[in-house]
């Protein structure tokens, strides 16, 4: 009897260790940059921030926003999300451009919400996004400060590197996926 009691205690300890391991793996999965949702573009599924993502300049880019915790297609498609485009000041800093002058006042480059300059159509669990081929840094900052031009701005092709990011928010839990915008083919 004593042997069977020792064996049952060992079995209980092993079961507890396995359960703790499963919980640890789940917590590790969520804290490793995984989100409660993902974005699908074609066959490409995006679960976490993408430093660069190539966008078509001539056509609409189609994205589906899915709940990664949904077991059925209906549950996966049931998402409350929003989309915006922002200016990324850290990328401009690599070009030694962090501030600019308007009417004798110096301004630091900040993460501006520039969503209004893009054609974004949200339709249920998908959204369509099109690059603005006429977008320039002078247009963005000039409109922001309500002036026609800003002197001494660098001539930067905003789509040649990740100067802009497409940001998708899961409004249910405030999780975010960012994709650096780069002009593709």
Tab-separated table of C-alpha atoms in Angstrom:
chain	number	residue	atom	x	y	z
A	1	UNK	CA	0.000	0.000	0.000
A	2	UNK	CA	2.778	2.432	0.735
A	3	UNK	CA	4.253	1.945	-2.721
A	4	UNK	CA	0.932	2.691	-4.420
A	5	UNK	CA	0.494	5.813	-2.293
A	6	UNK	CA	3.975	7.062	-3.283
A	7	UNK	CA	3.236	6.340	-6.967
A	8	UNK	CA	-0.076	8.229	-6.813
A	9	UNK	CA	1.650	11.238	-5.215
A	10	UNK	CA	4.288	11.215	-7.974
A	11	UNK	CA	1.537	11.018	-10.628
A	12	UNK	CA	-0.281	14.000	-9.059
A	13	UNK	CA	2.949	15.990	-9.017
A	14	UNK	CA	3.608	15.143	-12.689
A	15	UNK	CA	0.064	16.191	-13.648
A	16	UNK	CA	0.515	19.501	-11.788
A	17	UNK	CA	3.848	20.123	-13.554
A	18	UNK	CA	2.293	19.412	-16.970
A	19	UNK	CA	-0.631	21.765	-16.262
A	20	UNK	CA	1.726	24.517	-15.120
A	21	UNK	CA	3.754	23.969	-18.291
A	22	UNK	CA	0.680	24.343	-20.502
A	23	UNK	CA	-0.317	27.557	-18.714
A	24	UNK	CA	3.257	28.831	-19.063
A	25	UNK	CA	3.293	28.102	-22.802
A	26	UNK	CA	0.003	29.955	-23.268
A	27	UNK	CA	1.249	32.990	-21.323
A	28	UNK	CA	4.514	32.881	-23.244
A	29	UNK	CA	2.588	32.795	-26.537
A	30	UNK	CA	0.577	35.892	-25.631
A	31	UNK	CA	3.512	37.833	-24.211
A	32	UNK	CA	5.749	37.052	-27.196
A	33	UNK	CA	4.132	39.716	-29.369
A	34	UNK	CA	1.187	37.547	-30.364
A	35	UNK	CA	-2.113	39.331	-30.707
A	36	UNK	CA	-5.742	38.338	-30.270
A	37	UNK	CA	-6.204	39.048	-33.972
A	38	UNK	CA	-4.323	38.807	-37.236
A	39	UNK	CA	-4.405	40.439	-40.655
A	40	UNK	CA	-4.537	38.418	-43.841
A	41	UNK	CA	-3.393	39.705	-47.213
A	42	UNK	CA	-3.695	37.022	-49.873
A	43	UNK	CA	-2.166	33.908	-48.335
A	44	UNK	CA	0.048	35.985	-46.010
A	45	UNK	CA	-1.111	36.023	-42.359
A	46	UNK	CA	0.308	38.819	-40.201
A	47	UNK	CA	0.256	38.094	-36.459
A	48	UNK	CA	2.669	40.758	-35.223
A	49	UNK	CA	4.246	44.044	-36.274
A	50	UNK	CA	5.960	44.005	-39.664
A	51	UNK	CA	8.917	46.311	-40.104
A	52	UNK	CA	8.186	46.490	-43.828
A	53	UNK	CA	5.257	45.436	-45.952
A	54	UNK	CA	5.140	46.028	-49.700
A	55	UNK	CA	2.010	47.792	-50.913
A	56	UNK	CA	0.781	48.154	-54.482
A	57	UNK	CA	0.805	51.783	-55.568
A	58	UNK	CA	-1.625	51.338	-58.451
A	59	UNK	CA	-4.251	49.000	-56.995
A	60	UNK	CA	-6.169	48.618	-53.779
A	61	UNK	CA	-4.445	46.416	-51.208
A	62	UNK	CA	-7.012	44.065	-49.646
A	63	UNK	CA	-6.701	43.004	-46.012
A	64	UNK	CA	-8.904	40.797	-43.844
A	65	UNK	CA	-8.924	41.313	-40.077
A	66	UNK	CA	-9.561	38.052	-38.212
A	67	UNK	CA	-10.007	37.081	-34.573
A	68	UNK	CA	-7.266	34.521	-33.847
A	69	UNK	CA	-9.307	33.123	-30.948
A	70	UNK	CA	-12.373	32.387	-33.139
A	71	UNK	CA	-13.023	28.712	-33.853
A	72	UNK	CA	-15.501	29.192	-36.701
A	73	UNK	CA	-15.265	31.490	-39.731
A	74	UNK	CA	-18.094	33.567	-38.288
A	75	UNK	CA	-16.281	34.007	-34.958
A	76	UNK	CA	-12.986	34.774	-36.715
A	77	UNK	CA	-14.686	37.463	-38.827
A	78	UNK	CA	-16.408	39.118	-35.878
A	79	UNK	CA	-13.943	41.935	-35.204
A	80	UNK	CA	-14.288	45.522	-33.989
A	81	UNK	CA	-11.226	47.178	-35.511
A	82	UNK	CA	-10.006	50.508	-36.818
A	83	UNK	CA	-7.265	51.500	-39.256
A	84	UNK	CA	-5.028	54.541	-39.429
A	85	UNK	CA	-1.791	55.690	-41.070
A	86	UNK	CA	0.914	57.485	-39.095
A	87	UNK	CA	4.151	59.286	-39.816
A	88	UNK	CA	7.138	57.505	-38.179
A	89	UNK	CA	9.595	60.058	-36.746
A	90	UNK	CA	12.226	57.446	-35.852
A	91	UNK	CA	12.767	56.604	-39.525
A	92	UNK	CA	13.223	60.298	-40.376
A	93	UNK	CA	15.793	60.567	-37.560
A	94	UNK	CA	17.950	58.091	-39.488
A	95	UNK	CA	18.073	60.772	-42.228
A	96	UNK	CA	19.102	63.397	-39.624
A	97	UNK	CA	15.692	65.038	-39.920
A	98	UNK	CA	14.012	65.478	-36.544
A	99	UNK	CA	12.807	69.091	-36.558
A	100	UNK	CA	11.738	71.825	-38.959
A	101	UNK	CA	10.934	75.534	-38.836
A	102	UNK	CA	7.608	77.242	-39.621
A	103	UNK	CA	7.247	81.010	-39.148
A	104	UNK	CA	10.418	81.182	-37.052
A	105	UNK	CA	9.200	78.431	-34.682
A	106	UNK	CA	10.991	75.110	-34.441
A	107	UNK	CA	8.868	71.949	-34.349
A	108	UNK	CA	9.863	68.389	-33.601
A	109	UNK	CA	8.691	65.713	-35.965
A	110	UNK	CA	6.009	63.660	-34.191
A	111	UNK	CA	3.907	60.623	-35.001
A	112	UNK	CA	1.152	62.396	-36.953
A	113	UNK	CA	-2.119	60.679	-37.840
A	114	UNK	CA	-2.267	61.112	-41.625
A	115	UNK	CA	-5.126	58.712	-42.339
A	116	UNK	CA	-7.138	61.360	-44.196
A	117	UNK	CA	-4.551	61.411	-47.007
A	118	UNK	CA	-5.278	57.784	-47.942
A	119	UNK	CA	-8.175	55.922	-49.464
A	120	UNK	CA	-9.230	53.373	-46.812
A	121	UNK	CA	-12.547	51.549	-47.165
A	122	UNK	CA	-13.688	49.335	-44.276
A	123	UNK	CA	-16.240	46.667	-45.219
A	124	UNK	CA	-17.009	44.243	-42.379
A	125	UNK	CA	-13.985	42.043	-41.712
A	126	UNK	CA	-11.934	43.488	-44.570
A	127	UNK	CA	-10.516	46.813	-45.567
A	128	UNK	CA	-9.130	48.197	-48.806
A	129	UNK	CA	-6.112	50.479	-48.716
A	130	UNK	CA	-4.541	52.490	-51.514
A	131	UNK	CA	-1.331	54.500	-51.455
A	132	UNK	CA	-1.537	58.216	-52.274
A	133	UNK	CA	0.939	58.712	-55.131
A	134	UNK	CA	0.961	62.531	-54.763
A	135	UNK	CA	1.809	62.530	-51.043
A	136	UNK	CA	4.891	64.528	-50.029
A	137	UNK	CA	6.402	65.576	-46.738
A	138	UNK	CA	5.839	69.233	-47.646
A	139	UNK	CA	2.123	68.564	-48.267
A	140	UNK	CA	1.720	66.745	-44.944
A	141	UNK	CA	3.528	69.267	-42.756
A	142	UNK	CA	2.229	72.275	-44.714
A	143	UNK	CA	-1.371	71.161	-44.159
A	144	UNK	CA	-0.652	70.350	-40.517
A	145	UNK	CA	0.601	73.904	-39.896
A	146	UNK	CA	-1.787	75.500	-42.409
A	147	UNK	CA	0.975	77.007	-44.556
A	148	UNK	CA	1.659	76.576	-48.269
A	149	UNK	CA	5.290	75.481	-48.037
A	150	UNK	CA	7.903	74.742	-45.430
A	151	UNK	CA	11.459	75.723	-46.236
A	152	UNK	CA	14.421	73.358	-46.173
A	153	UNK	CA	12.502	70.080	-46.000
A	154	UNK	CA	14.468	67.111	-47.261
A	155	UNK	CA	13.244	65.566	-50.505
A	156	UNK	CA	12.230	62.151	-49.209
A	157	UNK	CA	10.225	59.586	-51.150
A	158	UNK	CA	7.802	58.585	-48.373
A	159	UNK	CA	7.334	55.088	-49.844
A	160	UNK	CA	11.017	54.249	-50.397
A	161	UNK	CA	11.455	53.257	-46.752
A	162	UNK	CA	9.195	52.870	-43.718
A	163	UNK	CA	8.520	56.563	-43.117
A	164	UNK	CA	4.830	55.683	-42.762
A	165	UNK	CA	3.031	52.868	-40.938
A	166	UNK	CA	-0.376	51.316	-41.418
A	167	UNK	CA	-1.767	50.655	-37.941
A	168	UNK	CA	-4.654	48.257	-37.267
A	169	UNK	CA	-6.297	48.377	-33.824
A	170	UNK	CA	-8.389	45.679	-32.200
A	171	UNK	CA	-10.836	47.960	-30.395
A	172	UNK	CA	-11.953	45.153	-28.058
A	173	UNK	CA	-8.615	44.760	-26.253
A	174	UNK	CA	-6.461	47.669	-27.534
A	175	UNK	CA	-3.961	45.380	-29.261
A	176	UNK	CA	-2.224	46.775	-32.348
A	177	UNK	CA	-0.441	45.513	-35.441
A	178	UNK	CA	1.794	47.958	-37.333
A	179	UNK	CA	3.071	47.504	-40.858
A	180	UNK	CA	5.785	49.741	-42.291
A	181	UNK	CA	4.612	51.028	-45.668
A	182	UNK	CA	6.977	50.445	-48.595
A	183	UNK	CA	6.132	50.750	-52.270
A	184	UNK	CA	5.976	47.340	-53.891
A	185	UNK	CA	5.605	46.263	-57.480
